Amino acid sequence: MSKKAFVALVTCFNEDETINYEATRAQVRRQVAAGNNIMCAGTNGDFTALTHEEKIRLTEEVVDEVGGRVDVIVNAGMPATFETLQLARAFDRIGVSGIAVITPFFIACTQDGLIRHFSTVADAVETPVYLYDIPSRTQNHIEPETALKLSAHGNIAGIKDSGGAQDTLEAYLQVARDVPGFEVYSGPDHLVLWSLQNGAAGCISGLGNAMPEVLAGILSAFNSGNIAEAERQQAIYTAFRTELYALGFPPALVKRSLYLQDPSVGASRQPALLPSEEQDAKIREILVRHRLL
């Protein structure tokens, strides 16, 4: 079975910080043309800064623009199971390919609490549910043993690992080896090829917003058996990641690097990166070095 690349799509904003749906649709078309699938309302999509209603409309717009050409996964995760359920049910009605559920944030959860949270959501929808682990942002981590327990649920299809630790990713991949049909999608951009070679179903990458063709190139080369080309493309991707992420908060830097390529995407609603001439100059140098400007 061919491996899949998903891009954790940015959400585009107007100058007044309302969502620019037309610009977002243009980014969808760009990713589809490159050969990538879409994840919306994720970390790179400013999901923590979107309202409940905006997430639903954003998903409707993305699904409509995709028109069935690629898969669409949307993140429904919120701190409370109650709101996560509301969003998941809305996305279920829209008709997405999968519903990702990020671990609750701000609240410290036990592993039993996480099992109850994810199981409750998976019980409530028909769309396959994907666990979403990013402990550096949520302060809650899905232990591999917990993932194994949840893999027995008939509607939990896999996990997105954005922890960044290769040993954790390997532990999740072991769950996939033990449980047929359970899919692991890697989040760390420097581990795309490694994860594919070790059994991942694919990747969900934020960096692909700025470098869609290279991300698609890694997957295309791997799927065709051209490992040398996949390694070449991964080296390009990793080098860009290393330089860009050295400047600060990765999602904000991805958005800013894309903005400098295409101002129609707008700024971020998040206060993580306040644009400055000095910072923009450094990002431009990286973009020029990688032939993106």
PDB file of C-alpha atoms in Angstrom:
ATOM      1  CA  MET A   1       0.000   0.000   0.000  1.00  0.00           C
ATOM      2  CA  SER A   2       1.328   3.440  -0.952  1.00  0.00           C
ATOM      3  CA  LYS A   3       2.388   5.739   1.859  1.00  0.00           C
ATOM      4  CA  LYS A   4       0.683   9.131   2.147  1.00  0.00           C
ATOM      5  CA  ALA A   5       1.916  12.653   2.817  1.00  0.00           C
ATOM      6  CA  PHE A   6      -0.419  15.047   4.585  1.00  0.00           C
ATOM      7  CA  VAL A   7       0.353  18.735   4.962  1.00  0.00           C
ATOM      8  CA  ALA A   8      -0.808  20.343   8.205  1.00  0.00           C
ATOM      9  CA  LEU A   9      -2.323  23.232   6.289  1.00  0.00           C
ATOM     10  CA  VAL A  10      -1.962  26.835   7.423  1.00  0.00           C
ATOM     11  CA  THR A  11      -5.126  28.860   7.941  1.00  0.00           C
ATOM     12  CA  CYS A  12      -5.002  32.103   5.961  1.00  0.00           C
ATOM     13  CA  PHE A  13      -6.081  35.405   7.521  1.00  0.00           C
ATOM     14  CA  ASN A  14      -7.058  38.847   6.316  1.00  0.00           C
ATOM     15  CA  GLU A  15      -5.426  41.975   7.763  1.00  0.00           C
ATOM     16  CA  ASP A  16      -8.196  42.204  10.390  1.00  0.00           C
ATOM     17  CA  GLU A  17      -7.450  38.574  11.378  1.00  0.00           C
ATOM     18  CA  THR A  18     -10.709  37.179  10.021  1.00  0.00           C
ATOM     19  CA  ILE A  19     -10.189  33.967   8.068  1.00  0.00           C
ATOM     20  CA  ASN A  20      -9.426  34.415   4.387  1.00  0.00           C
ATOM     21  CA  TYR A  21     -11.231  31.382   3.018  1.00  0.00           C
ATOM     22  CA  GLU A  22     -10.360  32.075  -0.610  1.00  0.00           C
ATOM     23  CA  ALA A  23      -6.644  32.244   0.167  1.00  0.00           C
ATOM     24  CA  THR A  24      -6.977  29.051   2.208  1.00  0.00           C
ATOM     25  CA  ARG A  25      -8.651  27.369  -0.762  1.00  0.00           C
ATOM     26  CA  ALA A  26      -5.718  28.494  -2.922  1.00  0.00           C
ATOM     27  CA  GLN A  27      -3.320  26.778  -0.512  1.00  0.00           C
ATOM     28  CA  VAL A  28      -5.445  23.629  -0.727  1.00  0.00           C
ATOM     29  CA  ARG A  29      -5.173  23.699  -4.527  1.00  0.00           C
ATOM     30  CA  ARG A  30      -1.409  24.185  -4.266  1.00  0.00           C
ATOM     31  CA  GLN A  31      -1.006  21.142  -2.040  1.00  0.00           C
ATOM     32  CA  VAL A  32      -3.311  18.964  -4.116  1.00  0.00           C
ATOM     33  CA  ALA A  33      -1.374  19.929  -7.250  1.00  0.00           C
ATOM     34  CA  ALA A  34       1.853  18.853  -5.541  1.00  0.00           C
ATOM     35  CA  GLY A  35       0.307  15.505  -4.623  1.00  0.00           C
ATOM     36  CA  ASN A  36      -0.226  16.014  -0.895  1.00  0.00           C
ATOM     37  CA  ASN A  37      -3.228  15.228   1.302  1.00  0.00           C
ATOM     38  CA  ILE A  38      -4.580  17.775   3.782  1.00  0.00           C
ATOM     39  CA  MET A  39      -4.857  18.092   7.538  1.00  0.00           C
ATOM     40  CA  CYS A  40      -6.722  21.210   8.639  1.00  0.00           C
ATOM     41  CA  ALA A  41      -7.285  22.931  11.987  1.00  0.00           C
ATOM     42  CA  GLY A  42      -4.069  21.468  13.350  1.00  0.00           C
ATOM     43  CA  THR A  43      -1.132  23.079  15.120  1.00  0.00           C
ATOM     44  CA  ASN A  44       0.122  24.738  11.929  1.00  0.00           C
ATOM     45  CA  GLY A  45      -3.441  25.853  11.201  1.00  0.00           C
ATOM     46  CA  ASP A  46      -3.657  28.029  14.348  1.00  0.00           C
ATOM     47  CA  PHE A  47      -6.382  25.771  15.758  1.00  0.00           C
ATOM     48  CA  THR A  48      -6.024  27.144  19.292  1.00  0.00           C
ATOM     49  CA  ALA A  49      -6.846  30.600  17.919  1.00  0.00           C
ATOM     50  CA  LEU A  50      -9.915  29.514  15.922  1.00  0.00           C
ATOM     51  CA  THR A  51     -13.463  29.624  17.242  1.00  0.00           C
ATOM     52  CA  HIS A  52     -15.708  26.563  17.285  1.00  0.00           C
ATOM     53  CA  GLU A  53     -17.764  27.906  14.376  1.00  0.00           C
ATOM     54  CA  GLU A  54     -14.672  28.837  12.363  1.00  0.00           C
ATOM     55  CA  LYS A  55     -13.277  25.312  12.607  1.00  0.00           C
ATOM     56  CA  ILE A  56     -16.493  23.896  11.198  1.00  0.00           C
ATOM     57  CA  ARG A  57     -16.670  26.359   8.314  1.00  0.00           C
ATOM     58  CA  LEU A  58     -12.950  25.984   7.615  1.00  0.00           C
ATOM     59  CA  THR A  59     -13.395  22.226   7.323  1.00  0.00           C
ATOM     60  CA  GLU A  60     -16.408  22.664   5.036  1.00  0.00           C
ATOM     61  CA  GLU A  61     -14.407  24.975   2.766  1.00  0.00           C
ATOM     62  CA  VAL A  62     -11.407  22.637   2.629  1.00  0.00           C
ATOM     63  CA  VAL A  63     -13.506  19.547   1.933  1.00  0.00           C
ATOM     64  CA  ASP A  64     -15.419  21.402  -0.779  1.00  0.00           C
ATOM     65  CA  GLU A  65     -12.206  22.613  -2.423  1.00  0.00           C
ATOM     66  CA  VAL A  66     -10.605  19.172  -2.304  1.00  0.00           C
ATOM     67  CA  GLY A  67     -13.650  17.684  -3.987  1.00  0.00           C
ATOM     68  CA  GLY A  68     -12.625  14.131  -3.163  1.00  0.00           C
ATOM     69  CA  ARG A  69      -9.268  14.369  -4.935  1.00  0.00           C
ATOM     70  CA  VAL A  70      -7.225  13.728  -1.772  1.00  0.00           C
ATOM     71  CA  ASP A  71      -7.868  12.760   1.843  1.00  0.00           C
ATOM     72  CA  VAL A  72      -8.748  15.354   4.483  1.00  0.00           C
ATOM     73  CA  ILE A  73      -8.092  14.877   8.189  1.00  0.00           C
ATOM     74  CA  VAL A  74      -9.272  17.522  10.667  1.00  0.00           C
ATOM     75  CA  ASN A  75      -8.275  18.043  14.279  1.00  0.00           C
ATOM     76  CA  ALA A  76     -11.185  18.084  16.752  1.00  0.00           C
ATOM     77  CA  GLY A  77      -9.149  17.992  19.956  1.00  0.00           C
ATOM     78  CA  MET A  78      -9.952  20.411  22.771  1.00  0.00           C
ATOM     79  CA  PRO A  79      -9.261  20.325  26.532  1.00  0.00           C
ATOM     80  CA  ALA A  80     -12.799  19.162  27.336  1.00  0.00           C
ATOM     81  CA  THR A  81     -14.278  15.938  26.011  1.00  0.00           C
ATOM     82  CA  PHE A  82     -17.607  17.795  25.667  1.00  0.00           C
ATOM     83  CA  GLU A  83     -16.390  20.294  23.048  1.00  0.00           C
ATOM     84  CA  THR A  84     -14.224  17.694  21.339  1.00  0.00           C
ATOM     85  CA  LEU A  85     -17.382  15.611  20.880  1.00  0.00           C
ATOM     86  CA  GLN A  86     -19.283  18.563  19.441  1.00  0.00           C
ATOM     87  CA  LEU A  87     -16.574  19.243  16.890  1.00  0.00           C
ATOM     88  CA  ALA A  88     -16.079  15.575  16.021  1.00  0.00           C
ATOM     89  CA  ARG A  89     -19.794  15.110  15.365  1.00  0.00           C
ATOM     90  CA  ALA A  90     -19.833  18.208  13.133  1.00  0.00           C
ATOM     91  CA  PHE A  91     -16.816  16.946  11.168  1.00  0.00           C
ATOM     92  CA  ASP A  92     -18.431  13.522  10.927  1.00  0.00           C
ATOM     93  CA  ARG A  93     -21.418  15.108   9.161  1.00  0.00           C
ATOM     94  CA  ILE A  94     -19.171  17.067   6.783  1.00  0.00           C
ATOM     95  CA  GLY A  95     -17.564  13.876   5.531  1.00  0.00           C
ATOM     96  CA  VAL A  96     -13.826  14.034   6.215  1.00  0.00           C
ATOM     97  CA  SER A  97     -11.479  11.075   5.789  1.00  0.00           C
ATOM     98  CA  GLY A  98     -10.339  11.094   9.393  1.00  0.00           C
ATOM     99  CA  ILE A  99     -10.733  12.990  12.659  1.00  0.00           C
ATOM    100  CA  ALA A 100      -7.534  13.674  14.607  1.00  0.00           C
ATOM    101  CA  VAL A 101      -7.900  14.267  18.337  1.00  0.00           C
ATOM    102  CA  ILE A 102      -5.011  16.066  19.990  1.00  0.00           C
ATOM    103  CA  THR A 103      -4.479  15.244  23.647  1.00  0.00           C
ATOM    104  CA  PRO A 104      -6.267  17.634  26.016  1.00  0.00           C
ATOM    105  CA  PHE A 105      -4.094  20.629  26.851  1.00  0.00           C
ATOM    106  CA  PHE A 106      -3.767  22.788  29.992  1.00  0.00           C
ATOM    107  CA  ILE A 107      -5.298  19.942  32.037  1.00  0.00           C
ATOM    108  CA  ALA A 108      -3.023  17.200  33.408  1.00  0.00           C
ATOM    109  CA  CYS A 109      -4.503  13.843  32.369  1.00  0.00           C
ATOM    110  CA  THR A 110      -3.904  10.317  33.596  1.00  0.00           C
ATOM    111  CA  GLN A 111      -3.506   7.558  31.034  1.00  0.00           C
ATOM    112  CA  ASP A 112      -6.900   6.186  32.096  1.00  0.00           C
ATOM    113  CA  GLY A 113      -8.348   9.633  31.529  1.00  0.00           C
ATOM    114  CA  LEU A 114      -6.899   9.714  28.032  1.00  0.00           C
ATOM    115  CA  ILE A 115      -8.341   6.282  27.273  1.00  0.00           C
ATOM    116  CA  ARG A 116     -11.785   7.453  28.351  1.00  0.00           C
ATOM    117  CA  HIS A 117     -11.451  10.716  26.378  1.00  0.00           C
ATOM    118  CA  PHE A 118     -10.414   9.111  23.091  1.00  0.00           C
ATOM    119  CA  SER A 119     -12.791   6.177  23.423  1.00  0.00           C
ATOM    120  CA  THR A 120     -15.751   8.474  24.069  1.00  0.00           C
ATOM    121  CA  VAL A 121     -15.017  10.447  20.917  1.00  0.00           C
ATOM    122  CA  ALA A 122     -14.448   7.326  18.822  1.00  0.00           C
ATOM    123  CA  ASP A 123     -17.731   5.862  20.076  1.00  0.00           C
ATOM    124  CA  ALA A 124     -19.644   8.945  18.923  1.00  0.00           C
ATOM    125  CA  VAL A 125     -18.633   9.128  15.249  1.00  0.00           C
ATOM    126  CA  GLU A 126     -18.402   6.886  12.197  1.00  0.00           C
ATOM    127  CA  THR A 127     -15.339   8.619  10.758  1.00  0.00           C
ATOM    128  CA  PRO A 128     -12.032   6.947  11.746  1.00  0.00           C
ATOM    129  CA  VAL A 129     -10.350   8.647  14.696  1.00  0.00           C
ATOM    130  CA  TYR A 130      -6.604   9.266  14.941  1.00  0.00           C
ATOM    131  CA  LEU A 131      -4.837   9.925  18.222  1.00  0.00           C
ATOM    132  CA  TYR A 132      -2.623  13.017  18.101  1.00  0.00           C
ATOM    133  CA  ASP A 133       0.379  13.160  20.442  1.00  0.00           C
ATOM    134  CA  ILE A 134       2.381  16.376  20.836  1.00  0.00           C
ATOM    135  CA  PRO A 135       3.414  16.493  24.498  1.00  0.00           C
ATOM    136  CA  SER A 136       5.695  19.533  24.187  1.00  0.00           C
ATOM    137  CA  ARG A 137       2.583  21.638  23.458  1.00  0.00           C
ATOM    138  CA  THR A 138      -0.158  19.881  25.450  1.00  0.00           C
ATOM    139  CA  GLN A 139       1.902  18.562  28.416  1.00  0.00           C
ATOM    140  CA  ASN A 140       0.042  15.254  28.034  1.00  0.00           C
ATOM    141  CA  HIS A 141       1.651  12.232  26.409  1.00  0.00           C
ATOM    142  CA  ILE A 142      -0.001   9.102  25.034  1.00  0.00           C
ATOM    143  CA  GLU A 143       2.162   6.293  26.364  1.00  0.00           C
ATOM    144  CA  PRO A 144       2.786   3.474  23.852  1.00  0.00           C
ATOM    145  CA  GLU A 145       0.936   1.077  26.168  1.00  0.00           C
ATOM    146  CA  THR A 146      -2.058   3.415  26.071  1.00  0.00           C
ATOM    147  CA  ALA A 147      -1.898   3.554  22.274  1.00  0.00           C
ATOM    148  CA  LEU A 148      -1.869  -0.235  22.250  1.00  0.00           C
ATOM    149  CA  LYS A 149      -4.984  -0.391  24.430  1.00  0.00           C
ATOM    150  CA  LEU A 150      -6.769   2.194  22.285  1.00  0.00           C
ATOM    151  CA  SER A 151      -5.807   0.361  19.086  1.00  0.00           C
ATOM    152  CA  ALA A 152      -8.319  -2.322  20.096  1.00  0.00           C
ATOM    153  CA  HIS A 153     -11.160   0.168  19.633  1.00  0.00           C
ATOM    154  CA  GLY A 154     -12.880  -0.515  16.343  1.00  0.00           C
ATOM    155  CA  ASN A 155     -12.951   3.158  15.313  1.00  0.00           C
ATOM    156  CA  ILE A 156      -9.469   4.274  16.372  1.00  0.00           C
ATOM    157  CA  ALA A 157      -7.436   3.927  13.205  1.00  0.00           C
ATOM    158  CA  GLY A 158      -4.009   5.182  14.225  1.00  0.00           C
ATOM    159  CA  ILE A 159      -1.867   7.908  15.729  1.00  0.00           C
ATOM    160  CA  LYS A 160      -0.083  11.060  14.645  1.00  0.00           C
ATOM    161  CA  ASP A 161       3.219  11.323  16.515  1.00  0.00           C
ATOM    162  CA  SER A 162       4.556  14.868  16.788  1.00  0.00           C
ATOM    163  CA  GLY A 163       6.679  14.277  19.856  1.00  0.00           C
ATOM    164  CA  GLY A 164       9.960  14.500  17.971  1.00  0.00           C
ATOM    165  CA  ALA A 165      11.605  11.572  19.784  1.00  0.00           C
ATOM    166  CA  GLN A 166      12.655   8.694  17.553  1.00  0.00           C
ATOM    167  CA  ASP A 167      12.335   6.147  20.364  1.00  0.00           C
ATOM    168  CA  THR A 168       8.687   7.098  20.986  1.00  0.00           C
ATOM    169  CA  LEU A 169       7.955   6.916  17.275  1.00  0.00           C
ATOM    170  CA  GLU A 170       9.572   3.481  17.200  1.00  0.00           C
ATOM    171  CA  ALA A 171       7.351   2.372  20.105  1.00  0.00           C
ATOM    172  CA  TYR A 172       4.237   3.497  18.231  1.00  0.00           C
ATOM    173  CA  LEU A 173       5.476   1.707  15.110  1.00  0.00           C
ATOM    174  CA  GLN A 174       5.773  -1.451  17.184  1.00  0.00           C
ATOM    175  CA  VAL A 175       2.094  -1.073  18.090  1.00  0.00           C
ATOM    176  CA  ALA A 176       1.342  -0.890  14.359  1.00  0.00           C
ATOM    177  CA  ARG A 177       3.337  -4.075  13.769  1.00  0.00           C
ATOM    178  CA  ASP A 178       1.426  -5.835  16.532  1.00  0.00           C
ATOM    179  CA  VAL A 179      -2.009  -4.544  15.516  1.00  0.00           C
ATOM    180  CA  PRO A 180      -2.841  -4.944  11.815  1.00  0.00           C
ATOM    181  CA  GLY A 181      -4.597  -1.879  10.439  1.00  0.00           C
ATOM    182  CA  PHE A 182      -3.338   0.547  13.087  1.00  0.00           C
ATOM    183  CA  GLU A 183      -1.589   3.390  11.255  1.00  0.00           C
ATOM    184  CA  VAL A 184       1.247   5.602  12.446  1.00  0.00           C
ATOM    185  CA  TYR A 185       1.799   9.019  10.853  1.00  0.00           C
ATOM    186  CA  SER A 186       5.038  10.787  11.743  1.00  0.00           C
ATOM    187  CA  GLY A 187       5.067  14.492  12.477  1.00  0.00           C
ATOM    188  CA  PRO A 188       8.805  15.344  12.778  1.00  0.00           C
ATOM    189  CA  ASP A 189       9.939  16.630   9.390  1.00  0.00           C
ATOM    190  CA  HIS A 190      13.457  15.188   9.701  1.00  0.00           C
ATOM    191  CA  LEU A 191      12.070  11.670  10.272  1.00  0.00           C
ATOM    192  CA  VAL A 192       9.769  11.409   7.244  1.00  0.00           C
ATOM    193  CA  LEU A 193      11.872   8.895   5.318  1.00  0.00           C
ATOM    194  CA  TRP A 194      13.052   7.021   8.421  1.00  0.00           C
ATOM    195  CA  SER A 195       9.461   6.529   9.538  1.00  0.00           C
ATOM    196  CA  LEU A 196       8.404   5.276   6.101  1.00  0.00           C
ATOM    197  CA  GLN A 197      11.274   2.805   6.068  1.00  0.00           C
ATOM    198  CA  ASN A 198      10.210   1.545   9.493  1.00  0.00           C
ATOM    199  CA  GLY A 199       6.541   0.961   8.764  1.00  0.00           C
ATOM    200  CA  ALA A 200       4.734   4.284   9.087  1.00  0.00           C
ATOM    201  CA  ALA A 201       1.640   4.754   6.934  1.00  0.00           C
ATOM    202  CA  GLY A 202       2.848   8.223   6.045  1.00  0.00           C
ATOM    203  CA  CYS A 203       3.554  11.625   7.541  1.00  0.00           C
ATOM    204  CA  ILE A 204       1.716  14.779   8.538  1.00  0.00           C
ATOM    205  CA  SER A 205       4.105  17.665   8.027  1.00  0.00           C
ATOM    206  CA  GLY A 206       3.844  21.381   8.741  1.00  0.00           C
ATOM    207  CA  LEU A 207       6.996  22.210   6.770  1.00  0.00           C
ATOM    208  CA  GLY A 208       5.248  21.035   3.613  1.00  0.00           C
ATOM    209  CA  ASN A 209       3.380  24.352   3.554  1.00  0.00           C
ATOM    210  CA  ALA A 210       6.602  26.027   2.471  1.00  0.00           C
ATOM    211  CA  MET A 211       8.092  23.106   0.504  1.00  0.00           C
ATOM    212  CA  PRO A 212       5.190  21.021  -0.877  1.00  0.00           C
ATOM    213  CA  GLU A 213       6.991  19.542  -3.862  1.00  0.00           C
ATOM    214  CA  VAL A 214       9.917  18.279  -1.794  1.00  0.00           C
ATOM    215  CA  LEU A 215       7.602  16.592   0.703  1.00  0.00           C
ATOM    216  CA  ALA A 216       5.650  14.986  -2.117  1.00  0.00           C
ATOM    217  CA  GLY A 217       8.956  14.019  -3.718  1.00  0.00           C
ATOM    218  CA  ILE A 218      10.068  12.035  -0.664  1.00  0.00           C
ATOM    219  CA  LEU A 219       6.834  10.037  -0.700  1.00  0.00           C
ATOM    220  CA  SER A 220       6.763   9.579  -4.473  1.00  0.00           C
ATOM    221  CA  ALA A 221      10.352   8.347  -4.590  1.00  0.00           C
ATOM    222  CA  PHE A 222       9.838   6.002  -1.654  1.00  0.00           C
ATOM    223  CA  ASN A 223       6.630   4.565  -3.106  1.00  0.00           C
ATOM    224  CA  SER A 224       8.361   3.909  -6.423  1.00  0.00           C
ATOM    225  CA  GLY A 225      11.308   2.209  -4.729  1.00  0.00           C
ATOM    226  CA  ASN A 226      13.825   4.940  -5.587  1.00  0.00           C
ATOM    227  CA  ILE A 227      15.415   5.206  -2.146  1.00  0.00           C
ATOM    228  CA  ALA A 228      18.397   7.231  -3.357  1.00  0.00           C
ATOM    229  CA  GLU A 229      16.051   9.946  -4.632  1.00  0.00           C
ATOM    230  CA  ALA A 230      13.986   9.779  -1.442  1.00  0.00           C
ATOM    231  CA  GLU A 231      17.183  10.282   0.576  1.00  0.00           C
ATOM    232  CA  ARG A 232      18.164  13.236  -1.594  1.00  0.00           C
ATOM    233  CA  GLN A 233      14.788  14.904  -1.115  1.00  0.00           C
ATOM    234  CA  GLN A 234      14.830  14.171   2.626  1.00  0.00           C
ATOM    235  CA  ALA A 235      18.259  15.810   2.918  1.00  0.00           C
ATOM    236  CA  ILE A 236      16.879  18.965   1.300  1.00  0.00           C
ATOM    237  CA  TYR A 237      13.856  18.911   3.610  1.00  0.00           C
ATOM    238  CA  THR A 238      15.964  18.331   6.731  1.00  0.00           C
ATOM    239  CA  ALA A 239      18.420  21.097   5.871  1.00  0.00           C
ATOM    240  CA  PHE A 240      15.591  23.590   5.381  1.00  0.00           C
ATOM    241  CA  ARG A 241      13.986  22.480   8.635  1.00  0.00           C
ATOM    242  CA  THR A 242      17.230  22.801  10.591  1.00  0.00           C
ATOM    243  CA  GLU A 243      17.887  26.339   9.393  1.00  0.00           C
ATOM    244  CA  LEU A 244      14.327  27.615   9.719  1.00  0.00           C
ATOM    245  CA  TYR A 245      13.444  26.070  13.068  1.00  0.00           C
ATOM    246  CA  ALA A 246      16.631  27.418  14.639  1.00  0.00           C
ATOM    247  CA  LEU A 247      14.947  30.842  14.586  1.00  0.00           C
ATOM    248  CA  GLY A 248      12.086  30.035  16.991  1.00  0.00           C
ATOM    249  CA  PHE A 249       8.604  28.479  17.257  1.00  0.00           C
ATOM    250  CA  PRO A 250       8.298  26.141  14.221  1.00  0.00           C
ATOM    251  CA  PRO A 251       4.619  26.663  13.245  1.00  0.00           C
ATOM    252  CA  ALA A 252       4.999  30.445  13.385  1.00  0.00           C
ATOM    253  CA  LEU A 253       8.177  30.281  11.308  1.00  0.00           C
ATOM    254  CA  VAL A 254       6.530  28.029   8.717  1.00  0.00           C
ATOM    255  CA  LYS A 255       3.670  30.521   8.416  1.00  0.00           C
ATOM    256  CA  ARG A 256       6.053  33.481   8.147  1.00  0.00           C
ATOM    257  CA  SER A 257       8.224  31.753   5.550  1.00  0.00           C
ATOM    258  CA  LEU A 258       5.103  31.037   3.515  1.00  0.00           C
ATOM    259  CA  TYR A 259       3.929  34.638   3.965  1.00  0.00           C
ATOM    260  CA  LEU A 260       7.221  35.903   2.538  1.00  0.00           C
ATOM    261  CA  GLN A 261       6.612  33.682  -0.491  1.00  0.00           C
ATOM    262  CA  ASP A 262       2.908  34.574  -0.764  1.00  0.00           C
ATOM    263  CA  PRO A 263       1.527  37.468   1.366  1.00  0.00           C
ATOM    264  CA  SER A 264      -2.056  36.361   0.671  1.00  0.00           C
ATOM    265  CA  VAL A 265      -1.760  33.780   3.471  1.00  0.00           C
ATOM    266  CA  GLY A 266      -1.670  36.618   6.001  1.00  0.00           C
ATOM    267  CA  ALA A 267      -0.013  36.697   9.391  1.00  0.00           C
ATOM    268  CA  SER A 268      -0.708  34.387  12.307  1.00  0.00           C
ATOM    269  CA  ARG A 269      -3.260  35.058  15.032  1.00  0.00           C
ATOM    270  CA  GLN A 270      -0.779  33.655  17.515  1.00  0.00           C
ATOM    271  CA  PRO A 271       1.609  35.989  19.384  1.00  0.00           C
ATOM    272  CA  ALA A 272       4.487  33.511  19.141  1.00  0.00           C
ATOM    273  CA  LEU A 273       6.348  35.403  16.417  1.00  0.00           C
ATOM    274  CA  LEU A 274       6.191  39.171  16.124  1.00  0.00           C
ATOM    275  CA  PRO A 275       7.520  40.017  12.649  1.00  0.00           C
ATOM    276  CA  SER A 276      10.645  42.144  12.529  1.00  0.00           C
ATOM    277  CA  GLU A 277      12.866  43.310   9.701  1.00  0.00           C
ATOM    278  CA  GLU A 278      15.799  41.414  11.192  1.00  0.00           C
ATOM    279  CA  GLN A 279      13.843  38.153  11.526  1.00  0.00           C
ATOM    280  CA  ASP A 280      12.323  38.466   8.065  1.00  0.00           C
ATOM    281  CA  ALA A 281      15.780  39.087   6.592  1.00  0.00           C
ATOM    282  CA  LYS A 282      17.050  35.847   8.150  1.00  0.00           C
ATOM    283  CA  ILE A 283      14.042  33.902   6.846  1.00  0.00           C
ATOM    284  CA  ARG A 284      14.473  35.404   3.377  1.00  0.00           C
ATOM    285  CA  GLU A 285      18.122  34.331   3.344  1.00  0.00           C
ATOM    286  CA  ILE A 286      17.050  30.759   4.112  1.00  0.00           C
ATOM    287  CA  LEU A 287      14.336  30.849   1.444  1.00  0.00           C
ATOM    288  CA  VAL A 288      16.767  32.172  -1.163  1.00  0.00           C
ATOM    289  CA  ARG A 289      19.357  29.568  -0.207  1.00  0.00           C
ATOM    290  CA  HIS A 290      16.760  26.864  -0.777  1.00  0.00           C
ATOM    291  CA  ARG A 291      15.483  28.455  -3.999  1.00  0.00           C
ATOM    292  CA  LEU A 292      12.082  29.250  -2.575  1.00  0.00           C
ATOM    293  CA  LEU A 293      12.401  32.972  -3.309  1.00  0.00           C
TER     294      LEU A 293
END
